Short mmCIF file of C-alpha atoms in Angstrom, two decimals:
data_model
loop_
_atom_site.label_atom_id
_atom_site.label_comp_id
_atom_site.label_asym_id
_atom_site.label_seq_id
_atom_site.Cartn_x
_atom_site.Cartn_y
_atom_site.Cartn_z
CA MET A 1 -17.95 0.83 7.58
CA THR A 2 -14.62 -0.20 6.07
CA GLU A 3 -14.49 -3.78 4.80
CA PHE A 4 -11.12 -5.31 5.63
CA ALA A 5 -9.82 -7.79 3.07
CA LEU A 6 -7.92 -9.66 5.78
CA LEU A 7 -11.15 -10.50 7.63
CA ARG A 8 -13.25 -11.38 4.61
CA SER A 9 -13.05 -15.16 5.15
CA LEU A 10 -14.31 -14.94 8.74
CA ASP A 11 -17.97 -15.15 9.69
CA PRO A 12 -19.61 -11.94 10.97
CA GLU A 13 -19.25 -12.82 14.67
CA ASP A 14 -15.54 -13.63 14.34
CA ARG A 15 -14.99 -10.37 12.42
CA ARG A 16 -16.67 -8.46 15.23
CA GLN A 17 -14.43 -10.17 17.79
CA VAL A 18 -11.29 -9.25 15.89
CA ILE A 19 -12.33 -5.62 15.42
CA ALA A 20 -13.41 -5.36 19.07
CA SER A 21 -9.90 -6.50 20.07
CA CYS A 22 -8.22 -3.72 18.12
CA ILE A 23 -7.07 -0.32 19.35
CA PRO A 24 -7.72 2.73 17.09
CA ARG A 25 -4.60 4.63 16.02
CA ARG A 26 -4.39 7.93 14.15
CA PHE A 27 -1.46 9.25 12.14
CA LYS A 28 -0.85 12.65 10.57
CA ARG A 29 0.42 13.10 7.02
CA ARG A 30 4.10 12.08 6.71
CA GLU A 31 4.10 10.61 10.23
CA ILE A 32 5.98 7.32 10.57
CA VAL A 33 3.80 4.43 11.71
CA CYS A 34 6.77 2.08 12.17
CA HIS A 35 10.40 1.92 11.09
CA GLU A 36 12.12 -0.85 9.19
CA GLY A 37 14.00 -2.95 11.75
CA ASP A 38 11.68 -2.12 14.66
CA LEU A 39 10.35 -4.97 16.74
CA GLY A 40 7.02 -5.94 15.21
CA ASP A 41 4.33 -7.05 17.59
CA THR A 42 1.27 -5.40 16.04
CA LEU A 43 -0.96 -6.02 13.05
CA HIS A 44 -2.68 -2.98 11.53
CA LEU A 45 -5.97 -2.81 9.63
CA VAL A 46 -6.20 0.39 7.57
CA LYS A 47 -9.50 2.13 8.29
CA SER A 48 -8.89 5.40 6.42
CA GLY A 49 -6.17 7.32 4.64
CA LEU A 50 -3.21 6.10 2.61
CA LEU A 51 0.11 4.66 3.76
CA LEU A 52 3.44 4.28 1.93
CA ILE A 53 5.50 1.13 2.33
CA LYS A 54 9.24 1.91 2.08
CA VAL A 55 12.43 -0.14 2.34
CA THR A 56 16.14 0.56 2.45
CA THR A 57 18.05 -0.61 -0.65
CA PRO A 58 21.46 -2.32 -0.52
CA LEU A 59 22.97 1.04 -1.57
CA GLY A 60 21.44 2.77 1.44
CA SER A 61 18.76 4.75 -0.36
CA THR A 62 15.03 4.52 0.35
CA ALA A 63 12.65 2.87 -2.11
CA THR A 64 8.86 3.16 -2.02
CA LEU A 65 7.37 -0.25 -2.78
CA THR A 66 3.67 0.47 -2.80
CA ILE A 67 0.80 2.38 -1.26
CA ILE A 68 -2.05 0.86 0.74
CA GLY A 69 -5.41 2.24 1.77
CA PRO A 70 -8.73 1.50 3.46
CA GLY A 71 -9.43 -2.22 3.73
CA ASP A 72 -5.75 -3.20 3.47
CA SER A 73 -3.54 -4.45 6.29
CA PHE A 74 0.13 -4.77 7.20
CA GLY A 75 2.18 -6.50 9.88
CA GLU A 76 0.85 -10.04 9.43
CA LEU A 77 4.33 -11.58 9.43
CA ALA A 78 5.41 -9.57 12.45
CA VAL A 79 2.65 -10.93 14.70
CA LEU A 80 3.26 -14.54 13.68
CA THR A 81 6.94 -14.66 14.61
CA PRO A 82 8.28 -13.88 18.10
CA ASP A 83 10.94 -11.15 18.11
CA ALA A 84 10.17 -10.39 14.44
CA ARG A 85 11.52 -7.16 12.98
CA ARG A 86 9.62 -4.86 10.66
CA THR A 87 10.68 -5.49 7.06
CA ALA A 88 9.63 -2.02 5.89
CA THR A 89 8.97 1.51 7.07
CA VAL A 90 5.33 2.58 6.93
CA GLU A 91 4.64 6.29 6.46
CA ALA A 92 1.30 8.07 6.30
CA ALA A 93 0.89 9.59 2.82
CA GLU A 94 -2.04 11.55 4.27
CA ASN A 95 -3.94 11.59 7.55
CA ALA A 96 -4.73 7.96 8.31
CA GLU A 97 -6.44 5.77 10.87
CA THR A 98 -5.72 2.13 11.62
CA LEU A 99 -7.03 -0.53 13.96
CA SER A 100 -4.05 -2.17 15.68
CA LEU A 101 -4.10 -5.73 16.99
CA SER A 102 -1.31 -6.87 19.31
CA ARG A 103 0.37 -10.27 19.03
CA ASP A 104 -0.82 -11.21 22.53
CA ARG A 105 -4.43 -10.44 21.71
CA LEU A 106 -4.17 -12.23 18.37
CA GLU A 107 -2.85 -15.35 20.14
CA VAL A 108 -5.97 -15.39 22.32
CA LEU A 109 -8.18 -15.15 19.23
CA ARG A 110 -6.22 -17.88 17.42
CA ALA A 111 -6.58 -20.25 20.37
CA ALA A 112 -10.33 -19.76 20.42
CA ASN A 113 -10.94 -19.88 16.67
CA PRO A 114 -9.03 -21.98 14.08
CA GLY A 115 -10.53 -19.76 11.39
CA ILE A 116 -8.06 -17.03 12.37
CA ASP A 117 -5.13 -19.22 11.29
CA ARG A 118 -6.80 -20.00 7.98
CA MET A 119 -7.36 -16.28 7.49
CA LEU A 120 -3.69 -15.48 8.08
CA ILE A 121 -2.47 -18.28 5.81
CA ALA A 122 -4.75 -17.10 2.98
CA THR A 123 -3.41 -13.56 3.40
CA LEU A 124 0.22 -14.66 3.27
CA VAL A 125 -0.45 -16.78 0.15
CA GLU A 126 -1.95 -13.73 -1.56
CA GLN A 127 1.08 -11.66 -0.59
CA VAL A 128 3.40 -14.22 -2.18
CA ARG A 129 1.31 -14.10 -5.37
CA ARG A 130 1.53 -10.32 -5.50
CA LEU A 131 5.27 -10.44 -4.86
CA SER A 132 5.77 -12.96 -7.68
CA ALA A 133 3.80 -10.74 -10.06
CA SER A 134 5.90 -7.73 -9.06
CA VAL A 135 9.14 -9.63 -9.65
CA LEU A 136 8.01 -10.72 -13.12
CA GLU A 137 6.98 -7.16 -13.94
CA ALA A 138 10.34 -5.78 -12.80
CA LEU A 139 12.26 -8.38 -14.81
CA TYR A 140 10.37 -8.33 -18.08
CA LEU A 141 8.48 -5.05 -18.55
CA PRO A 142 10.20 -1.96 -20.02
CA VAL A 143 10.71 0.81 -17.52
CA GLU A 144 8.28 3.14 -19.35
CA ALA A 145 5.56 0.51 -19.03
CA ARG A 146 6.22 0.12 -15.31
CA VAL A 147 5.88 3.88 -14.76
CA MET A 148 2.58 3.95 -16.68
CA LEU A 149 1.17 0.96 -14.79
CA ARG A 150 2.13 2.38 -11.39
CA LEU A 151 0.62 5.73 -12.36
CA ALA A 152 -2.63 4.07 -13.45
CA SER A 153 -2.73 2.11 -10.21
CA LEU A 154 -2.20 5.26 -8.15
CA ALA A 155 -4.94 7.03 -10.13
CA ARG A 156 -7.36 4.28 -9.11
CA VAL A 157 -6.32 4.63 -5.46
CA TYR A 158 -6.58 8.43 -5.34
CA GLY A 159 -9.37 8.96 -7.84
CA GLU A 160 -11.71 6.13 -6.85
CA ALA A 161 -14.72 6.59 -9.18
CA ALA A 162 -13.85 10.13 -10.35
CA PRO A 163 -12.62 10.73 -13.95
CA ILE A 164 -9.79 12.91 -12.63
CA ALA A 165 -7.29 11.88 -9.95
CA GLU A 166 -4.99 14.13 -7.93
CA ILE A 167 -2.09 11.97 -6.81
CA ARG A 168 -0.50 13.70 -3.83
CA LEU A 169 2.89 12.06 -4.23
CA THR A 170 6.17 13.24 -5.69
CA GLN A 171 7.72 12.07 -8.95
CA GLU A 172 10.42 10.49 -6.78
CA ASP A 173 7.75 8.36 -5.10
CA LEU A 174 6.38 7.24 -8.46
CA ALA A 175 9.87 6.47 -9.78
CA SER A 176 10.66 4.42 -6.70
CA MET A 177 7.47 2.37 -7.06
CA ALA A 178 8.32 1.69 -10.70
CA GLY A 179 11.91 0.73 -9.88
CA THR A 180 13.51 3.52 -11.89
CA THR A 181 15.02 6.98 -11.55
CA ARG A 182 13.20 10.28 -11.18
CA VAL A 183 14.68 11.40 -14.50
CA THR A 184 13.06 8.48 -16.33
CA ALA A 185 9.73 8.93 -14.54
CA ASN A 186 9.78 12.64 -15.37
CA ARG A 187 10.39 11.87 -19.05
CA VAL A 188 7.35 9.57 -19.15
CA LEU A 189 5.23 12.12 -17.26
CA ARG A 190 6.26 14.97 -19.56
CA ASP A 191 5.22 12.91 -22.55
CA LEU A 192 1.83 12.24 -20.93
CA GLU A 193 1.52 15.95 -20.11
CA GLN A 194 2.09 16.89 -23.76
CA ARG A 195 -0.68 14.46 -24.70
CA GLY A 196 -3.05 16.12 -22.22
CA ILE A 197 -3.35 13.06 -20.00
CA VAL A 198 -1.64 14.44 -16.90
CA SER A 199 -0.82 17.82 -15.39
CA LEU A 200 2.29 18.17 -13.23
CA ARG A 201 2.33 20.29 -10.09
CA ARG A 202 4.79 20.66 -7.23
CA GLY A 203 4.53 17.55 -5.07
CA ARG A 204 1.59 16.07 -6.95
CA ILE A 205 0.53 14.57 -10.25
CA ILE A 206 -2.94 15.28 -11.61
CA VAL A 207 -4.32 12.64 -13.96
CA VAL A 208 -6.63 14.74 -16.11
CA SER A 209 -8.09 11.78 -17.98
CA ARG A 210 -8.02 8.45 -16.19
CA ALA A 211 -9.79 6.81 -19.13
CA GLU A 212 -7.03 7.80 -21.56
CA LEU A 213 -4.33 6.74 -19.10
CA GLU A 214 -5.98 3.33 -18.65
CA THR A 215 -6.19 2.95 -22.44
CA VAL A 216 -2.51 3.77 -22.88
CA ALA A 217 -1.44 1.50 -20.00
CA ALA A 218 -3.55 -1.39 -21.35
CA LYS A 219 -1.64 -1.32 -24.64
CA LEU A 220 1.76 -1.78 -22.97
#
């Protein structure tokens, strides 16, 4: 059974109540779960698969911020604020399943259990911490380092415990996550390919040696 980070602070009975209040949803690869700007009245717990979080830049292009997987969640802010709008588009990077919890049902749970509010506050605090770390990284790390770190992070997501990871994303996706251009990301990837650390294929990046990639990324 998937362990959801959002529910970790709750006792077992409260976790069961939350999960029992959810509705299972399934999404096919590249299907849009929600669009940026949509009314947000649902919290999602990711049960399986991987989901891309994307936003529209001031120039009108689309940027991929991150990827989330089993145990993660999204939509916490949307269910806490009436008439809230989605701040990002969520797209299934592969077939995915979520457990969706409506604002109305969450309000019932919050009224019955103060622990739900503490759970949501702790989650939002952690999101602020992650955002602060991302801002510092974007401001002070060289672009090559950001590409390497995002690649290593994706290898952990896709590879889990395996020594090799097949990242089923495009170089454009990786570049967007690192806050750079595809040309720059491709230059970094070609260098890693020459060193035998990655192998590039159409629409995917194969990390041949996760150990070597982690070693290189750790030195940045």
